[in-house]
XYZ file of C-alpha atoms in Angstrom:
735
model
C -0.123 0.094 -0.074
C 1.153 3.683 -0.822
C 1.086 6.461 2.096
C 1.894 9.628 0.608
C 1.278 11.624 3.751
C 4.370 12.956 5.379
C 4.612 11.783 9.147
C 1.374 10.969 11.484
C -0.333 14.413 11.858
C -3.589 15.660 13.312
C -6.213 15.483 10.356
C -5.797 19.163 9.921
C -1.976 18.561 9.389
C -1.417 15.940 6.396
C 0.279 17.347 3.892
C 0.926 15.420 0.393
C 4.437 15.329 -0.170
C 5.255 17.257 -3.387
C 8.490 18.824 -4.476
C 10.482 21.933 -6.451
C 11.189 23.286 -9.438
C 10.226 26.725 -10.980
C 6.311 28.094 -11.025
C 4.539 27.763 -13.640
C 3.471 30.984 -15.106
C 0.747 32.650 -13.499
C -2.561 33.898 -15.440
C -2.499 37.886 -14.785
C -6.108 39.371 -13.626
C -7.366 40.846 -17.013
C -7.553 44.731 -16.906
C -9.537 46.876 -18.948
C -6.261 49.818 -20.412
C -6.063 52.561 -19.418
C -7.965 55.378 -20.661
C -10.702 52.881 -21.996
C -14.443 53.592 -21.081
C -16.033 51.196 -19.020
C -18.261 48.555 -19.820
C -21.922 48.943 -20.986
C -23.979 47.966 -18.010
C -26.323 46.392 -20.243
C -23.154 43.340 -20.808
C -23.555 40.339 -18.688
C -19.909 39.615 -17.757
C -19.222 35.879 -17.794
C -19.763 34.127 -14.360
C -16.373 33.380 -13.121
C -15.709 29.264 -12.975
C -16.058 27.468 -9.837
C -12.897 25.538 -9.221
C -14.668 22.020 -8.598
C -11.703 21.158 -5.683
C -13.037 24.523 -3.891
C -16.568 22.977 -4.103
C -18.255 20.904 -1.319
C -19.479 17.466 -4.615
C -22.858 17.177 -5.511
C -21.778 13.156 -6.369
C -23.101 10.379 -4.331
C -20.781 9.877 -1.355
C -18.607 13.110 -1.802
C -16.596 11.381 -5.407
C -14.816 13.958 -6.640
C -16.105 15.461 -9.856
C -13.171 13.885 -11.915
C -14.968 14.777 -15.514
C -14.676 18.474 -14.245
C -11.410 19.185 -12.548
C -8.366 20.443 -14.427
C -4.615 20.671 -14.418
C -5.573 24.216 -13.398
C -7.536 23.838 -10.830
C -4.631 22.293 -8.574
C -2.805 25.524 -7.953
C -5.206 27.788 -6.379
C -6.897 25.091 -4.636
C -3.798 24.829 -2.626
C -3.046 28.177 -2.451
C -6.860 28.731 -1.231
C -6.676 25.556 1.331
C -3.492 26.592 3.025
C -4.954 30.035 3.110
C -7.812 29.072 4.948
C -5.973 26.808 7.038
C -3.707 29.231 8.109
C -6.207 31.243 9.407
C -8.341 28.520 11.438
C -4.572 27.653 13.141
C -4.197 31.229 14.034
C -7.971 31.450 15.400
C -6.530 28.625 17.970
C -3.624 29.766 19.067
C -4.246 33.224 19.711
C -7.458 32.598 21.094
C -7.520 34.167 24.513
C -9.688 32.003 26.525
C -7.842 29.354 27.786
C -7.416 26.191 26.361
C -9.526 23.451 26.553
C -9.326 19.987 24.502
C -12.402 21.418 22.455
C -11.022 24.687 21.339
C -7.904 23.519 20.948
C -7.274 19.768 20.299
C -10.804 19.344 18.052
C -10.864 22.654 16.743
C -7.271 21.161 14.941
C -9.336 18.201 14.273
C -12.187 20.472 11.957
C -9.580 22.880 10.798
C -7.783 22.093 7.170
C -10.687 20.288 5.288
C -10.522 22.343 2.532
C -6.565 21.475 1.821
C -6.914 18.037 3.164
C -9.461 17.566 0.496
C -7.215 18.994 -2.845
C -3.660 17.383 -1.113
C -5.981 14.130 -0.904
C -7.077 13.677 -4.942
C -3.604 15.284 -6.201
C -1.678 13.108 -4.663
C -3.821 9.889 -5.798
C -3.530 11.321 -9.319
C -0.195 12.142 -9.377
C 0.264 8.982 -8.670
C -1.985 7.213 -10.998
C -2.343 9.282 -13.791
C 0.211 12.090 -13.714
C 1.138 14.336 -16.725
C 3.753 17.173 -17.197
C 1.349 19.867 -16.150
C 0.462 17.548 -12.534
C 4.266 17.176 -12.241
C 5.308 20.417 -12.441
C 2.755 21.739 -9.660
C 3.680 19.061 -7.587
C 7.181 20.290 -7.842
C 5.862 24.149 -7.633
C 3.706 23.136 -4.324
C 6.018 20.710 -2.499
C 8.201 23.314 -1.091
C 5.346 25.651 -0.289
C 3.494 22.896 1.886
C 6.428 22.201 3.624
C 6.850 25.730 4.927
C 3.316 25.721 5.701
C 3.188 22.510 7.346
C 6.294 24.229 9.427
C 4.458 27.487 10.145
C 1.907 25.065 12.031
C 3.639 22.688 13.825
C 6.215 25.535 14.827
C 4.039 27.760 16.143
C 4.723 28.605 19.878
C 1.558 29.761 21.141
C -0.195 26.753 19.344
C 2.141 24.510 21.097
C 1.807 26.162 24.643
C -1.953 25.551 24.705
C -1.881 21.927 23.629
C 1.838 21.349 25.974
C -0.577 23.096 28.683
C -3.723 20.704 28.044
C -0.989 17.585 28.252
C 0.365 18.582 31.513
C -2.744 18.498 32.531
C -4.525 15.464 31.216
C -5.226 13.427 33.677
C -7.213 16.192 35.122
C -9.520 16.353 32.117
C -11.802 13.516 32.348
C -11.281 12.507 28.452
C -12.525 9.378 27.406
C -9.609 7.096 26.399
C -10.096 8.391 22.042
C -9.754 11.447 23.492
C -7.078 11.020 25.658
C -5.700 8.859 23.000
C -5.615 12.011 20.380
C -4.073 14.853 22.978
C -1.370 13.000 23.488
C -0.677 12.090 19.719
C -0.950 15.241 18.615
C 1.470 16.794 21.515
C 3.812 14.146 20.627
C 3.773 14.839 17.164
C 4.362 18.173 17.245
C 7.726 17.654 19.902
C 8.864 15.357 17.169
C 7.923 17.837 14.519
C 10.288 20.488 16.393
C 7.852 22.470 18.376
C 10.838 22.306 21.614
C 13.633 23.252 19.012
C 14.930 27.049 19.201
C 14.793 29.607 16.820
C 17.833 28.978 14.931
C 17.031 24.787 15.378
C 13.509 25.804 13.643
C 14.926 27.936 10.827
C 17.018 25.440 10.109
C 14.764 22.161 10.245
C 12.258 24.377 8.115
C 15.155 24.576 4.912
C 15.262 20.871 5.760
C 12.062 19.637 5.802
C 11.272 21.982 2.002
C 14.824 20.380 0.926
C 13.240 17.309 1.927
C 9.982 18.067 0.145
C 11.315 18.782 -3.342
C 13.799 16.292 -3.350
C 11.370 13.380 -2.219
C 9.344 14.698 -5.694
C 12.120 14.708 -7.867
C 13.296 11.040 -6.550
C 9.643 9.986 -7.703
C 9.487 11.956 -10.705
C 13.157 10.431 -11.907
C 12.110 6.926 -10.852
C 9.158 7.428 -12.891
C 10.856 8.769 -15.760
C 13.180 6.051 -16.062
C 11.465 3.529 -15.542
C 9.487 4.494 -19.166
C 12.753 5.355 -20.606
C 14.212 2.246 -19.740
C 11.513 0.291 -21.921
C 13.892 -2.493 -23.846
C 13.932 -2.676 -27.683
C 13.991 -5.740 -29.660
C 14.764 -5.495 -33.678
C 13.922 -9.298 -34.146
C 10.988 -10.920 -33.210
C 13.558 -13.981 -32.548
C 14.419 -12.293 -29.781
C 11.177 -12.588 -27.894
C 10.837 -16.667 -28.244
C 8.633 -18.360 -25.294
C 6.260 -15.395 -25.091
C 2.618 -15.595 -25.424
C 1.800 -14.343 -29.108
C -0.517 -11.637 -27.303
C 2.854 -10.578 -24.668
C 4.670 -9.908 -28.600
C 1.449 -8.417 -29.848
C 1.282 -5.978 -26.716
C 5.287 -5.373 -27.234
C 4.874 -4.334 -31.822
C 1.898 -2.487 -30.048
C 4.284 -0.600 -27.543
C 6.906 0.077 -30.230
C 4.950 1.900 -32.525
C 3.274 3.567 -30.282
C 7.046 4.846 -28.933
C 7.658 5.500 -32.349
C 9.954 2.934 -32.962
C 8.412 1.839 -36.450
C 7.305 -1.810 -37.527
C 9.417 -4.671 -36.837
C 10.147 -3.374 -33.497
C 9.505 -4.676 -30.435
C 9.322 -3.038 -26.570
C 9.238 -4.845 -23.671
C 8.157 -2.197 -20.775
C 9.842 -2.240 -17.184
C 7.775 -2.441 -13.392
C 9.587 -0.686 -10.587
C 10.828 -3.804 -9.315
C 14.473 -5.701 -9.599
C 12.810 -8.774 -11.709
C 10.140 -8.570 -14.559
C 8.065 -10.993 -15.262
C 9.093 -11.558 -18.880
C 12.240 -13.250 -17.515
C 10.277 -16.442 -16.615
C 9.366 -17.098 -20.235
C 12.009 -15.794 -22.858
C 14.051 -18.529 -23.954
C 16.845 -16.387 -25.417
C 19.531 -15.982 -22.995
C 21.570 -12.590 -24.560
C 17.370 -11.146 -24.771
C 16.999 -11.936 -21.007
C 20.168 -10.262 -19.449
C 19.636 -7.126 -21.756
C 15.852 -6.460 -19.740
C 17.084 -7.061 -16.670
C 20.230 -5.301 -16.757
C 17.970 -2.624 -17.872
C 16.087 -3.198 -14.808
C 19.087 -3.356 -12.542
C 21.201 -0.514 -13.819
C 18.062 2.595 -13.490
C 18.702 5.415 -11.596
C 22.451 4.935 -11.190
C 23.582 5.163 -14.851
C 24.825 8.722 -14.812
C 22.170 9.848 -17.125
C 19.487 12.501 -16.284
C 17.243 10.609 -14.748
C 20.108 9.086 -11.854
C 19.165 9.364 -8.730
C 22.182 8.728 -6.449
C 23.125 12.104 -5.378
C 19.031 12.707 -4.705
C 19.090 9.495 -2.768
C 22.968 10.645 -0.954
C 21.091 14.516 -0.253
C 17.747 12.886 1.316
C 19.729 10.084 3.663
C 21.774 13.332 4.796
C 19.571 15.758 5.592
C 17.103 13.202 7.120
C 19.835 12.310 8.865
C 20.900 15.690 10.036
C 17.200 16.026 11.785
C 16.727 13.054 13.183
C 20.166 14.075 15.315
C 18.120 17.719 15.915
C 15.575 16.277 16.899
C 17.324 14.278 19.987
C 17.244 10.397 17.621
C 20.545 9.113 17.047
C 19.354 7.759 13.892
C 16.354 8.597 10.968
C 15.756 5.026 12.039
C 15.337 5.367 15.849
C 13.331 8.242 15.165
C 10.788 6.561 12.250
C 10.636 3.429 14.632
C 9.772 5.219 17.935
C 6.257 5.343 16.793
C 5.810 1.758 14.740
C 4.317 -1.456 16.548
C 8.026 -2.760 16.582
C 9.225 -0.231 18.481
C 13.091 0.092 18.320
C 16.134 -0.195 15.458
C 17.084 -2.955 17.826
C 14.330 -5.323 17.461
C 14.120 -4.543 13.205
C 17.241 -5.609 13.386
C 17.220 -8.510 15.321
C 14.012 -10.044 13.018
C 16.308 -9.870 10.024
C 19.314 -11.315 11.736
C 17.301 -14.264 12.960
C 15.635 -14.522 9.347
C 17.880 -13.485 6.804
C 20.523 -16.426 7.274
C 18.050 -19.208 7.072
C 16.164 -17.527 3.936
C 19.663 -16.928 2.210
C 20.462 -20.399 3.091
C 16.924 -21.589 1.236
C 17.408 -19.417 -1.786
C 21.064 -20.968 -2.289
C 19.827 -25.117 -2.081
C 16.879 -23.058 -4.483
C 20.175 -21.715 -6.683
C 21.931 -25.121 -6.360
C 18.918 -26.984 -8.148
C 18.583 -24.824 -10.853
C 22.345 -24.842 -11.605
C 21.241 -28.768 -11.840
C 19.005 -28.154 -14.300
C 21.091 -26.006 -16.165
C 23.880 -28.399 -16.237
C 21.901 -31.382 -17.483
C 20.355 -29.459 -20.280
C 23.986 -27.926 -21.591
C 25.170 -31.942 -21.406
C 22.053 -33.026 -23.748
C 21.886 -30.308 -26.413
C 26.229 -30.430 -25.512
C 26.346 -27.041 -25.193
C 29.051 -25.442 -22.682
C 27.467 -24.921 -19.115
C 26.966 -21.372 -17.929
C 26.841 -20.053 -14.405
C 23.564 -19.119 -12.339
C 22.980 -15.462 -12.979
C 19.926 -13.140 -11.949
C 18.709 -13.598 -15.424
C 18.113 -16.611 -15.363
C 16.736 -17.536 -12.268
C 13.062 -16.576 -13.248
C 13.456 -18.901 -16.557
C 14.788 -21.707 -15.005
C 12.646 -21.390 -11.944
C 9.536 -22.235 -13.795
C 11.392 -24.834 -16.063
C 12.034 -26.420 -12.427
C 8.415 -25.851 -11.560
C 7.046 -27.654 -14.787
C 9.429 -30.532 -14.193
C 8.276 -30.632 -10.438
C 4.786 -30.329 -10.380
C 3.953 -30.538 -14.156
C 1.970 -27.031 -14.674
C 3.235 -23.950 -15.859
C 1.583 -20.577 -15.103
C 0.008 -20.419 -18.927
C -2.002 -23.565 -18.036
C -3.165 -21.794 -15.421
C -4.499 -17.890 -16.094
C -7.362 -19.249 -18.378
C -8.651 -19.792 -14.985
C -7.886 -15.944 -13.485
C -10.011 -13.633 -15.489
C -9.616 -10.200 -13.971
C -13.078 -9.119 -14.166
C -14.436 -12.612 -12.147
C -11.602 -12.746 -9.880
C -12.747 -9.363 -8.611
C -16.555 -10.473 -8.796
C -16.966 -13.776 -7.916
C -13.998 -13.920 -5.850
C -12.843 -10.746 -4.401
C -16.555 -9.243 -3.771
C -18.025 -12.706 -2.887
C -15.298 -13.047 -0.226
C -16.202 -9.434 1.135
C -20.177 -10.360 0.977
C -19.515 -14.102 2.598
C -17.610 -12.005 5.638
C -18.840 -8.471 5.930
C -22.498 -9.534 4.713
C -21.303 -6.452 1.684
C -22.253 -5.905 -1.516
C -20.945 -3.839 -4.852
C -22.640 -2.577 -7.524
C -21.230 -0.877 -10.814
C -22.065 2.822 -11.675
C -21.569 3.626 -14.686
C -22.760 7.148 -14.316
C -20.305 8.379 -11.983
C -17.224 10.319 -13.781
C -13.893 8.895 -13.450
C -9.884 10.317 -14.173
C -9.597 7.414 -16.886
C -11.234 4.824 -19.087
C -9.857 2.327 -17.615
C -10.854 2.679 -13.928
C -14.690 1.317 -12.689
C -16.798 2.648 -9.525
C -18.516 0.536 -7.393
C -21.192 1.860 -5.039
C -20.725 -0.802 -1.902
C -23.641 -1.118 0.136
C -23.369 -2.756 3.872
C -25.117 -5.886 5.002
C -28.249 -4.142 6.187
C -28.581 -2.718 2.663
C -27.933 0.730 3.301
C -24.849 2.260 1.123
C -21.740 3.347 3.009
C -19.131 4.095 0.158
C -18.048 3.929 -3.155
C -14.484 1.573 -4.186
C -13.040 2.624 -7.211
C -11.035 -0.061 -9.226
C -7.953 0.836 -11.598
C -5.899 -2.291 -12.007
C -3.705 -1.439 -15.656
C -0.926 -0.129 -15.799
C 0.244 2.645 -18.032
C 3.157 5.402 -18.630
C 1.610 7.825 -16.430
C 1.006 5.574 -13.520
C 3.573 4.281 -10.981
C 4.696 1.241 -10.438
C 3.350 -1.404 -7.577
C 0.095 -1.819 -6.545
C -1.756 0.254 -3.230
C -4.556 1.783 -1.770
C -5.934 5.520 -1.559
C -8.755 7.029 0.363
C -10.314 10.143 -1.903
C -12.844 10.548 0.818
C -12.746 9.386 4.803
C -15.644 9.036 7.506
C -15.242 10.318 11.082
C -17.800 10.016 13.567
C -16.564 14.494 14.418
C -16.612 15.550 10.529
C -19.073 12.598 8.917
C -18.925 12.276 5.553
C -18.709 8.991 3.777
C -15.110 6.736 2.151
C -14.460 6.845 -1.229
C -11.067 4.175 -1.656
C -9.513 2.949 -4.392
C -7.152 -0.044 -5.389
C -4.540 0.130 -8.178
C -2.664 -2.469 -9.720
C -0.488 -2.648 -12.937
C -1.585 -5.282 -14.459
C -0.283 -5.160 -18.100
C -3.358 -4.305 -20.071
C -4.034 -6.758 -23.119
C -4.292 -6.351 -26.891
C -7.953 -5.250 -27.717
C -10.508 -7.805 -27.504
C -8.605 -10.076 -25.737
C -9.168 -11.242 -22.341
C -6.962 -10.052 -19.155
C -5.906 -12.985 -17.667
C -3.697 -13.171 -14.326
C -0.823 -15.104 -12.531
C -1.359 -16.032 -9.255
C 0.818 -13.544 -7.636
C -1.829 -11.030 -9.289
C -4.906 -12.721 -8.061
C -3.338 -12.630 -4.164
C -1.911 -9.318 -5.059
C -5.680 -8.299 -5.886
C -7.290 -10.120 -2.448
C -4.435 -7.931 -0.600
C -5.253 -4.583 -1.422
C -8.918 -4.692 -0.717
C -7.816 -6.177 2.143
C -6.418 -2.185 2.998
C -9.650 -0.962 1.090
C -12.036 -2.759 3.803
C -9.802 -0.793 6.332
C -10.554 2.383 4.276
C -14.376 1.256 3.974
C -15.290 0.061 7.677
C -13.439 3.028 9.670
C -15.696 4.184 12.530
C -14.055 6.113 14.989
C -14.390 9.899 16.145
C -11.532 11.466 15.123
C -10.221 12.103 11.408
C -6.685 11.552 13.220
C -7.180 8.190 13.720
C -9.765 7.483 10.574
C -9.527 4.496 8.617
C -5.570 3.097 7.851
C -4.202 5.942 9.873
C -1.994 3.055 11.813
C 1.678 2.558 12.282
C 2.884 1.715 8.974
C 3.975 -2.083 10.301
C 0.790 -2.926 11.523
C -1.305 -1.205 8.101
C -0.072 -4.036 6.272
C -1.853 -6.581 8.294
C -5.140 -6.479 7.461
C -4.535 -6.707 4.051
C -1.815 -9.604 4.551
C -4.734 -11.328 6.347
C -7.079 -11.038 3.651
C -4.930 -12.684 1.267
C -5.996 -15.990 2.782
C -9.620 -15.906 0.528
C -7.649 -15.915 -2.213
C -6.946 -19.802 -2.084
C -9.995 -21.063 0.344
C -11.683 -23.507 -1.296
C -15.451 -21.866 -1.698
C -13.894 -18.269 -2.411
C -11.834 -20.489 -5.257
C -14.056 -22.466 -6.365
C -16.141 -19.461 -7.164
C -14.358 -17.672 -9.522
C -11.681 -19.925 -10.660
C -13.443 -21.051 -14.194
C -11.898 -21.273 -17.284
C -13.157 -17.479 -19.148
C -13.533 -19.806 -22.710
C -15.246 -22.888 -21.561
C -16.389 -22.017 -18.108
C -14.963 -25.090 -16.518
C -13.780 -24.797 -13.000
C -10.069 -25.469 -12.433
C -9.452 -29.220 -12.522
C -8.788 -30.229 -8.457
C -5.599 -31.921 -9.765
C -4.387 -29.042 -11.371
C -5.326 -26.833 -8.269
C -3.864 -29.288 -6.135
C -0.365 -29.046 -8.265
C -0.895 -24.898 -7.733
C -1.425 -25.269 -4.296
C 1.583 -28.121 -3.631
C 3.769 -25.716 -5.673
C 2.939 -22.395 -3.444
C 6.080 -22.961 -1.462
C 8.524 -23.314 -4.318
C 10.424 -20.545 -4.689
C 9.703 -19.092 -1.271
C 14.054 -18.839 -0.472
C 14.478 -16.724 -3.177
C 11.034 -14.669 -2.856
C 12.143 -14.075 1.022
C 15.960 -12.930 0.135
C 15.504 -10.509 -2.348
C 12.409 -8.756 0.355
C 14.671 -8.883 2.763
C 17.639 -7.488 0.801
C 15.625 -4.541 0.305
C 14.365 -4.432 3.823
C 17.932 -4.515 4.925
C 19.432 -1.802 2.468
C 16.399 0.488 3.675
C 17.043 0.423 7.236
C 20.998 0.188 6.861
C 20.971 4.034 5.077
C 18.787 5.012 7.994
C 21.369 4.223 10.768
C 23.570 6.380 9.240
C 24.571 9.382 11.317
C 24.778 13.048 9.126
C 28.806 11.978 8.697
C 28.333 8.533 7.649
C 26.103 8.882 4.540
C 28.044 7.784 0.760
C 28.650 10.554 -1.796
C 26.703 10.460 -4.815
C 29.434 7.934 -6.179
C 30.175 5.816 -3.110
C 26.052 4.655 -2.931
C 26.163 1.512 -4.867
C 29.462 0.507 -3.021
C 27.614 1.025 -0.105
C 24.862 -0.837 -1.260
C 27.135 -3.669 -1.937
C 28.641 -3.305 1.761
C 25.456 -3.478 3.414
C 24.372 -7.254 1.857
C 27.656 -8.334 1.920
C 27.789 -7.796 5.862
C 24.354 -8.990 6.071
C 25.492 -12.266 3.790
C 22.456 -11.446 1.943
C 24.982 -10.945 -1.539
C 23.939 -14.169 -3.711
C 24.211 -12.094 -7.328
C 21.459 -14.122 -8.690
C 19.222 -12.640 -6.126
C 19.566 -9.064 -6.163
C 17.134 -6.994 -3.939
C 13.554 -6.380 -4.708
C 14.401 -3.084 -5.047
C 18.164 -1.222 -5.319
C 18.833 1.665 -4.092
C 18.345 3.937 -7.189
C 14.997 2.969 -7.577
C 13.661 2.272 -3.712
C 10.894 4.265 -3.760
C 9.442 2.887 -0.775
C 12.449 3.932 1.264
C 12.745 7.387 -0.088
C 8.993 8.361 -0.064
C 7.177 6.930 2.755
C 8.105 3.791 4.511
C 11.618 4.864 5.229
C 12.979 2.720 7.637
C 9.915 0.448 7.326
C 10.204 -1.527 4.751
C 10.452 -4.453 6.820
C 6.645 -3.423 7.446
C 5.297 -6.329 5.469
C 7.319 -8.878 6.986
C 6.820 -7.843 10.589
C 3.175 -7.654 9.822
C 3.376 -11.122 8.496
C 4.123 -12.217 11.301
C 0.657 -11.036 12.828
C -0.737 -12.432 9.942
C 0.271 -15.867 10.070
C -0.877 -16.422 13.365
C -4.337 -14.463 12.793
C -5.018 -17.037 9.617
C -4.136 -19.946 12.112
C -6.825 -18.420 14.450
C -9.232 -17.864 11.346
C -8.696 -21.477 10.571
C -9.513 -22.925 13.755
C -12.386 -20.708 14.760
C -14.686 -20.769 11.705
C -13.092 -19.554 8.529
C -15.269 -17.586 5.915
C -18.576 -16.616 8.067
C -20.090 -13.680 9.180
C -18.874 -14.287 12.609
C -15.450 -14.156 12.048
C -16.294 -11.272 9.413
C -17.487 -9.296 12.039
C -15.121 -9.922 14.643
C -12.444 -8.825 12.264
C -14.196 -5.329 11.801
C -14.939 -4.961 14.979
C -12.125 -5.514 16.477
C -9.573 -4.535 13.800
C -11.022 -2.680 10.419
C -13.108 -0.264 12.161
C -10.934 0.827 14.696
C -8.298 2.634 12.544
C -5.570 4.395 15.020
C -7.890 4.594 18.064
C -6.430 2.201 19.848
C -2.429 0.832 19.790
C -2.333 -1.477 16.973
C -1.080 -3.994 19.464
C -3.639 -3.868 21.377
C -6.075 -4.232 18.570
C -4.459 -7.723 17.519
C -4.600 -9.095 20.803
C -8.272 -8.015 21.096
C -8.863 -9.993 17.803
C -6.277 -13.067 18.045
C -6.800 -13.171 21.735
C -3.001 -14.024 21.748
C 0.917 -12.750 21.573
C 2.021 -13.690 18.152
C 5.150 -15.942 17.046
C 7.289 -16.202 14.643
C 7.148 -19.600 13.880
C 3.910 -19.909 12.264
C 5.345 -17.378 9.688
C 8.687 -19.559 8.847
C 5.880 -23.005 8.730
C 3.926 -20.947 6.274
C 6.837 -19.942 3.636
C 8.255 -23.525 4.215
C 11.909 -21.855 5.482
C 13.715 -24.130 6.843
C 16.185 -24.062 9.790
C 20.010 -25.363 9.268
């Protein structure tokens, strides 16, 4: 999941991570030339256009009017939103009455709603369907938003009121959620520098402004590089092994990119590994594709991010020291359920060697397959390389389990998986249903809007699906909120799920891999976390929980992808209507743990890198020319320098680490510890039924951040989790 908000702050203070550059030219107000006559009174002037971002939406559930929003609406909307919020904040800070919970903390929760609405729409569109104009706005508004945020968090009069309430909190007779909000607000102001002297605050403002600009610079370079790094092949034989439809798509992409007839373009995802590698027979073609992927951001071209990475790390380290923390990782982990850098390091040290040992065993099996094939063909054997892994893994999978991915995909047509798999499981668990709303506007033709009805038949919100990859969309899969419900402010949830499934040629079905099926279920777990939010204060609404807990509900939801009743309802051949054969399904499930050493190692390697980068002091950060050497040193020191298995993300395109998951990429694994234990509980206590779903909704999904994360977990599972269920699930063998 992607979270585009900076730090955990009161709802009124949540700001999109935007960025820097020259502002686009601002239109001047029209004026009559000097000496000209005024307009005749009978001429009716054109009414001033209403900015749809600044007006209440009259669409169901407050859906943004995407068909009316234009690029030029955003900058003035941001400016008005910031102006309004500053006025609201000054009224709170300068209130002559003594501070109370209502006139200070609740007033903060109410403030800034215009800006919050603008930033949600902008943040979502800039990730899902950006363009040069939106990117220019992003660069323009970023330092201004950073300064705006600092003007609030570093306001001494405002902090004095908050501090007074915090010190008197035991006598205020607040309910549990209100007390938690007061403590949360106080802690966030302190963590944002409210106690620094004026020189310190001035430097902090500079750092925050620079980081905002650099963050957008990094994300925009990564998107540009992944598009520009697409590999062009001039011989169709280089694509042998790919399906006819995939080759046709590559030819169409070449035409669209004006590469000419007879050329073929393979586009990249943002991960190190690329899906076509599993099928491409030509080893040289695989090497070209994989090398293009791994070298992104470090090739010395205009999209090189190594200098940006170095600057971001240095500024984060400096800021952490200013705020009283040894490192940026210490600063981040203080607010997470893991609690400390040491805890995460211990997790890496415990599981890392197990994962690598399993990956090496898998590599030995692949090397044996390579050697056997060379002996049979009379060709020279070669040493297993990273661009060979997926290809020979697929060969070995076919050999051991007698099926390949192409045999399974016809049973996973995308819309059928969504409607008869994901939605079906949601109805069984929660009683909710979905109706497509073709009458409602969307921001792209490939998106679909669904109205969501609760078990009692009452409409409860909207769900937007956006599953196809495109050049205007960042990589990965994520959930976003366009509207958030809270008891204080009301409203309805509007949430979206985003994947990056390659779009097939016109008229052909979209057939998913098993991993893409699981990803769809995963992201829907985030969606119900947003849809079911039922807390009083916006700060705690929806997925506003620690980063290492936010993945927990979504990872639990993955279990329904292969739950027998659910699978039987959606695993239907798109042409024949026949259910997936049980013997094929058995082989798929038997193969579920296959290649787990690789998957765990590539993930943990990235997680180790993320933590290592953010445990550096200001004087220890590598320079631009040292970033890649530092990456190699970290992996070697951790025993994860196994060349056939590179990190899932290398440093120059590691958007999680340079963005909202800094010192937090471990969160997926941490959440899976909770998830694995919860799945055991669910299997032991009813499985796919309304009682299980209601318990999950009541104890976790509806509570947002209104209670401590581990308390929410124990409210559901009734026990403290251990790591053993996770190791067993992943089939990782300890030496």
